[in-house]
Amino acid sequence: MDSIKFNRAKDYLAMSYIGMWILLKKFKVQVQEGAPSAFFDYRNMSIVIPKEWVPRANERELASLLVHEMLHAILGHWIPLKGSEVDPKLWNVACDVEVNRILEEMNMLKDLENMSVRIIKAKPVTWRTFETLGVLPDDPAETVYDKLRGKIGSRSPNLAEAYGGASGFEDLPTEIVEGKRETVWEGDEEFAREVKETSVVDRSATRRLLAQALAEAIEVQKSAGNLPLGLKRRLEEFLSSKVSWRTELRSSLREGLGKSFRTWQRPNRRGLKNVPGYVRRGADIWFLVDTSGSITKRELSQFAGEVIEAAKYANRIHVVSWDAEVHQVLNSRNVSKLRNLLRSLKGGGGTVAEEPLKFVLSKMRFGDAVVILTDGYWFDEEEEEVLRLMKGIRMRSSSAILVTTEVVPKSAAEAKWKVVKIDVRDKQ
């Protein structure tokens, strides 16, 4: 019976809110016996629905509940609960205010309210609940939280009841009540793994992964004609937030390493026709360090720092120093060896990219990551051969990243390499 109800809710979303359905498919959905509330479990990126609620909700109400929890997940509301100093009950209510505003814009809030009143005997919290405290319709969760914290302080555990008798779901719990669960659908396991892994070490990278998924769904939902402005505003905030170049570089590398993919450039091992080969992406990184005369000691120092940092999580590092030709090559993961080589690097000569690119393309394996560290001033940036080599490396690699302190060579842009711009004054 549970599966039938969820399938009907899924079909309803697919027909009426396709963008929300695309986002919902990213996450695992489970039902749990005895769960005190619907909630998002960040430990395995799953939306958990109390089993006892399912037969009491129709498909539209269940769909609104699923979208409510999914929005907490995709907007990253669960991230501050891991180690930050927030009042968890107050934060939960603030996040509910933001999410329910988005549901209101999509005409889904009424369904959630009907279900909530029937099952937990309370209405969902909205911005109107706290309008007398200065909360506005378009306030994001962080702004709502600050306004509520400033006005009610220690009364936060009962704030919903104190302001209109409304209640928020306990859907961002600090302590998760365990119980028997059944999985309704698995979600996108690779996406969930990437989000979970990056959240441990780099929250900015996690928000960027969530923003990428959100952007795709927004484009689809826009074509359906019922795009919630709250989601669009949130995406713009995600994209406009400043991310350090070091964070961006390391995130790009992590996204490429250790994955698997299929490619027509590798024959199928089983000899199957019309089936591409399967390649395990390697964990090796090739760093092409530009040591031409235009590179300063400060830039070389920053280049060296990124190579040393990458050695902590790569299987092996290949450092290629070059200007008009290849000078030194070191293949190692040993940090002391890398430091010794990098200390000896000195700028000199012109910058011609063809030789180092040809060298790396001939030596790298399928799935290796390649990073060029340069100021971008290449004498041969517009040569056809350089463009061919850049495209070849990008197609063969898991991540092809150009890190530049000044300009982006034309061939790198045309070959569609990932570009990270270094601020040489960045102290982060």
PDB file of N, CA, C and O in Angstrom, residues 172-202:
ATOM      1  N   LEU A 172      14.887  18.715  10.988  1.00  0.00           N
ATOM      2  CA  LEU A 172      16.336  18.887  10.981  1.00  0.00           C
ATOM      3  C   LEU A 172      16.854  18.513  12.368  1.00  0.00           C
ATOM      4  O   LEU A 172      17.408  19.332  13.090  1.00  0.00           O
ATOM      5  N   PRO A 173      16.684  17.255  12.775  1.00  0.00           N
ATOM      6  CA  PRO A 173      16.991  16.862  14.150  1.00  0.00           C
ATOM      7  C   PRO A 173      18.494  16.803  14.416  1.00  0.00           C
ATOM      8  O   PRO A 173      19.283  16.422  13.554  1.00  0.00           O
ATOM      9  N   THR A 174      18.887  17.198  15.629  1.00  0.00           N
ATOM     10  CA  THR A 174      20.280  17.035  16.039  1.00  0.00           C
ATOM     11  C   THR A 174      20.547  15.598  16.482  1.00  0.00           C
ATOM     12  O   THR A 174      21.660  15.106  16.365  1.00  0.00           O
ATOM     13  N   GLU A 175      19.516  14.941  17.007  1.00  0.00           N
ATOM     14  CA  GLU A 175      19.600  13.535  17.377  1.00  0.00           C
ATOM     15  C   GLU A 175      18.515  12.783  16.619  1.00  0.00           C
ATOM     16  O   GLU A 175      17.335  13.098  16.755  1.00  0.00           O
ATOM     17  N   ILE A 176      18.924  11.810  15.845  1.00  0.00           N
ATOM     18  CA  ILE A 176      17.992  11.089  14.980  1.00  0.00           C
ATOM     19  C   ILE A 176      17.493   9.836  15.679  1.00  0.00           C
ATOM     20  O   ILE A 176      18.286   9.012  16.148  1.00  0.00           O
ATOM     21  N   VAL A 177      16.178   9.710  15.769  1.00  0.00           N
ATOM     22  CA  VAL A 177      15.563   8.535  16.385  1.00  0.00           C
ATOM     23  C   VAL A 177      15.650   7.366  15.406  1.00  0.00           C
ATOM     24  O   VAL A 177      15.169   7.449  14.275  1.00  0.00           O
ATOM     25  N   GLU A 178      16.302   6.300  15.841  1.00  0.00           N
ATOM     26  CA  GLU A 178      16.469   5.142  14.976  1.00  0.00           C
ATOM     27  C   GLU A 178      15.197   4.305  14.967  1.00  0.00           C
ATOM     28  O   GLU A 178      14.403   4.319  15.913  1.00  0.00           O
ATOM     29  N   GLY A 179      14.998   3.549  13.912  1.00  0.00           N
ATOM     30  CA  GLY A 179      13.839   2.674  13.799  1.00  0.00           C
ATOM     31  C   GLY A 179      13.921   1.863  12.522  1.00  0.00           C
ATOM     32  O   GLY A 179      14.794   2.089  11.667  1.00  0.00           O
ATOM     33  N   LYS A 180      13.024   0.919  12.377  1.00  0.00           N
ATOM     34  CA  LYS A 180      12.993   0.086  11.185  1.00  0.00           C
ATOM     35  C   LYS A 180      12.555   0.910   9.990  1.00  0.00           C
ATOM     36  O   LYS A 180      11.521   1.579  10.025  1.00  0.00           O
ATOM     37  N   ARG A 181      13.350   0.855   8.933  1.00  0.00           N
ATOM     38  CA  ARG A 181      13.043   1.635   7.731  1.00  0.00           C
ATOM     39  C   ARG A 181      12.887   0.748   6.509  1.00  0.00           C
ATOM     40  O   ARG A 181      13.532  -0.290   6.380  1.00  0.00           O
ATOM     41  N   GLU A 182      12.041   1.212   5.601  1.00  0.00           N
ATOM     42  CA  GLU A 182      11.905   0.604   4.288  1.00  0.00           C
ATOM     43  C   GLU A 182      12.232   1.665   3.246  1.00  0.00           C
ATOM     44  O   GLU A 182      11.759   2.801   3.343  1.00  0.00           O
ATOM     45  N   THR A 183      13.024   1.304   2.255  1.00  0.00           N
ATOM     46  CA  THR A 183      13.422   2.256   1.220  1.00  0.00           C
ATOM     47  C   THR A 183      12.394   2.272   0.097  1.00  0.00           C
ATOM     48  O   THR A 183      12.081   1.230  -0.485  1.00  0.00           O
ATOM     49  N   VAL A 184      11.870   3.446  -0.185  1.00  0.00           N
ATOM     50  CA  VAL A 184      10.890   3.606  -1.261  1.00  0.00           C
ATOM     51  C   VAL A 184      11.604   3.723  -2.596  1.00  0.00           C
ATOM     52  O   VAL A 184      11.234   3.089  -3.581  1.00  0.00           O
ATOM     53  N   TRP A 185      12.638   4.577  -2.648  1.00  0.00           N
ATOM     54  CA  TRP A 185      13.536   4.598  -3.806  1.00  0.00           C
ATOM     55  C   TRP A 185      14.912   5.046  -3.358  1.00  0.00           C
ATOM     56  O   TRP A 185      15.067   5.720  -2.348  1.00  0.00           O
ATOM     57  N   GLU A 186      15.904   4.655  -4.146  1.00  0.00           N
ATOM     58  CA  GLU A 186      17.298   4.812  -3.729  1.00  0.00           C
ATOM     59  C   GLU A 186      17.851   6.207  -3.959  1.00  0.00           C
ATOM     60  O   GLU A 186      18.780   6.625  -3.298  1.00  0.00           O
ATOM     61  N   GLY A 187      17.333   6.932  -4.922  1.00  0.00           N
ATOM     62  CA  GLY A 187      17.905   8.230  -5.236  1.00  0.00           C
ATOM     63  C   GLY A 187      19.180   8.095  -6.057  1.00  0.00           C
ATOM     64  O   GLY A 187      19.544   7.015  -6.510  1.00  0.00           O
ATOM     65  N   ASP A 188      19.855   9.202  -6.243  1.00  0.00           N
ATOM     66  CA  ASP A 188      21.106   9.238  -7.010  1.00  0.00           C
ATOM     67  C   ASP A 188      22.252   8.988  -6.037  1.00  0.00           C
ATOM     68  O   ASP A 188      22.691   9.890  -5.326  1.00  0.00           O
ATOM     69  N   GLU A 189      22.741   7.762  -5.989  1.00  0.00           N
ATOM     70  CA  GLU A 189      23.739   7.383  -4.998  1.00  0.00           C
ATOM     71  C   GLU A 189      25.052   8.134  -5.186  1.00  0.00           C
ATOM     72  O   GLU A 189      25.711   8.504  -4.213  1.00  0.00           O
ATOM     73  N   GLU A 190      25.446   8.378  -6.436  1.00  0.00           N
ATOM     74  CA  GLU A 190      26.703   9.087  -6.680  1.00  0.00           C
ATOM     75  C   GLU A 190      26.610  10.537  -6.215  1.00  0.00           C
ATOM     76  O   GLU A 190      27.527  11.063  -5.583  1.00  0.00           O
ATOM     77  N   PHE A 191      25.483  11.177  -6.500  1.00  0.00           N
ATOM     78  CA  PHE A 191      25.273  12.552  -6.047  1.00  0.00           C
ATOM     79  C   PHE A 191      25.291  12.610  -4.519  1.00  0.00           C
ATOM     80  O   PHE A 191      25.934  13.471  -3.925  1.00  0.00           O
ATOM     81  N   ALA A 192      24.580  11.676  -3.887  1.00  0.00           N
ATOM     82  CA  ALA A 192      24.529  11.649  -2.419  1.00  0.00           C
ATOM     83  C   ALA A 192      25.917  11.443  -1.824  1.00  0.00           C
ATOM     84  O   ALA A 192      26.271  12.084  -0.833  1.00  0.00           O
ATOM     85  N   ARG A 193      26.701  10.576  -2.433  1.00  0.00           N
ATOM     86  CA  ARG A 193      28.050  10.314  -1.917  1.00  0.00           C
ATOM     87  C   ARG A 193      28.925  11.558  -2.038  1.00  0.00           C
ATOM     88  O   ARG A 193      29.655  11.913  -1.102  1.00  0.00           O
ATOM     89  N   GLU A 194      28.853  12.244  -3.170  1.00  0.00           N
ATOM     90  CA  GLU A 194      29.663  13.445  -3.361  1.00  0.00           C
ATOM     91  C   GLU A 194      29.281  14.530  -2.356  1.00  0.00           C
ATOM     92  O   GLU A 194      30.151  15.180  -1.770  1.00  0.00           O
ATOM     93  N   VAL A 195      27.974  14.725  -2.167  1.00  0.00           N
ATOM     94  CA  VAL A 195      27.513  15.741  -1.224  1.00  0.00           C
ATOM     95  C   VAL A 195      27.966  15.405   0.186  1.00  0.00           C
ATOM     96  O   VAL A 195      28.471  16.262   0.926  1.00  0.00           O
ATOM     97  N   LYS A 196      27.811  14.155   0.575  1.00  0.00           N
ATOM     98  CA  LYS A 196      28.188  13.731   1.921  1.00  0.00           C
ATOM     99  C   LYS A 196      29.684  13.875   2.150  1.00  0.00           C
ATOM    100  O   LYS A 196      30.133  14.369   3.192  1.00  0.00           O
ATOM    101  N   GLU A 197      30.498  13.462   1.182  1.00  0.00           N
ATOM    102  CA  GLU A 197      31.946  13.514   1.334  1.00  0.00           C
ATOM    103  C   GLU A 197      32.451  14.949   1.415  1.00  0.00           C
ATOM    104  O   GLU A 197      33.296  15.274   2.244  1.00  0.00           O
ATOM    105  N   THR A 198      31.938  15.816   0.554  1.00  0.00           N
ATOM    106  CA  THR A 198      32.426  17.194   0.577  1.00  0.00           C
ATOM    107  C   THR A 198      31.963  17.934   1.814  1.00  0.00           C
ATOM    108  O   THR A 198      32.658  18.826   2.312  1.00  0.00           O
ATOM    109  N   SER A 199      30.800  17.552   2.369  1.00  0.00           N
ATOM    110  CA  SER A 199      30.274  18.259   3.544  1.00  0.00           C
ATOM    111  C   SER A 199      31.179  18.090   4.753  1.00  0.00           C
ATOM    112  O   SER A 199      31.164  18.912   5.660  1.00  0.00           O
ATOM    113  N   VAL A 200      31.977  17.036   4.766  1.00  0.00           N
ATOM    114  CA  VAL A 200      32.879  16.780   5.888  1.00  0.00           C
ATOM    115  C   VAL A 200      34.054  17.741   5.876  1.00  0.00           C
ATOM    116  O   VAL A 200      34.550  18.169   6.925  1.00  0.00           O
ATOM    117  N   VAL A 201      34.510  18.109   4.666  1.00  0.00           N
ATOM    118  CA  VAL A 201      35.737  18.893   4.555  1.00  0.00           C
ATOM    119  C   VAL A 201      35.559  20.271   3.941  1.00  0.00           C
ATOM    120  O   VAL A 201      36.414  21.144   4.127  1.00  0.00           O
ATOM    121  N   ASP A 202      34.484  20.496   3.203  1.00  0.00           N
ATOM    122  CA  ASP A 202      34.390  21.737   2.431  1.00  0.00           C
ATOM    123  C   ASP A 202      32.923  22.084   2.180  1.00  0.00           C
ATOM    124  O   ASP A 202      32.321  21.638   1.206  1.00  0.00           O
TER     125      ASP A 202
END
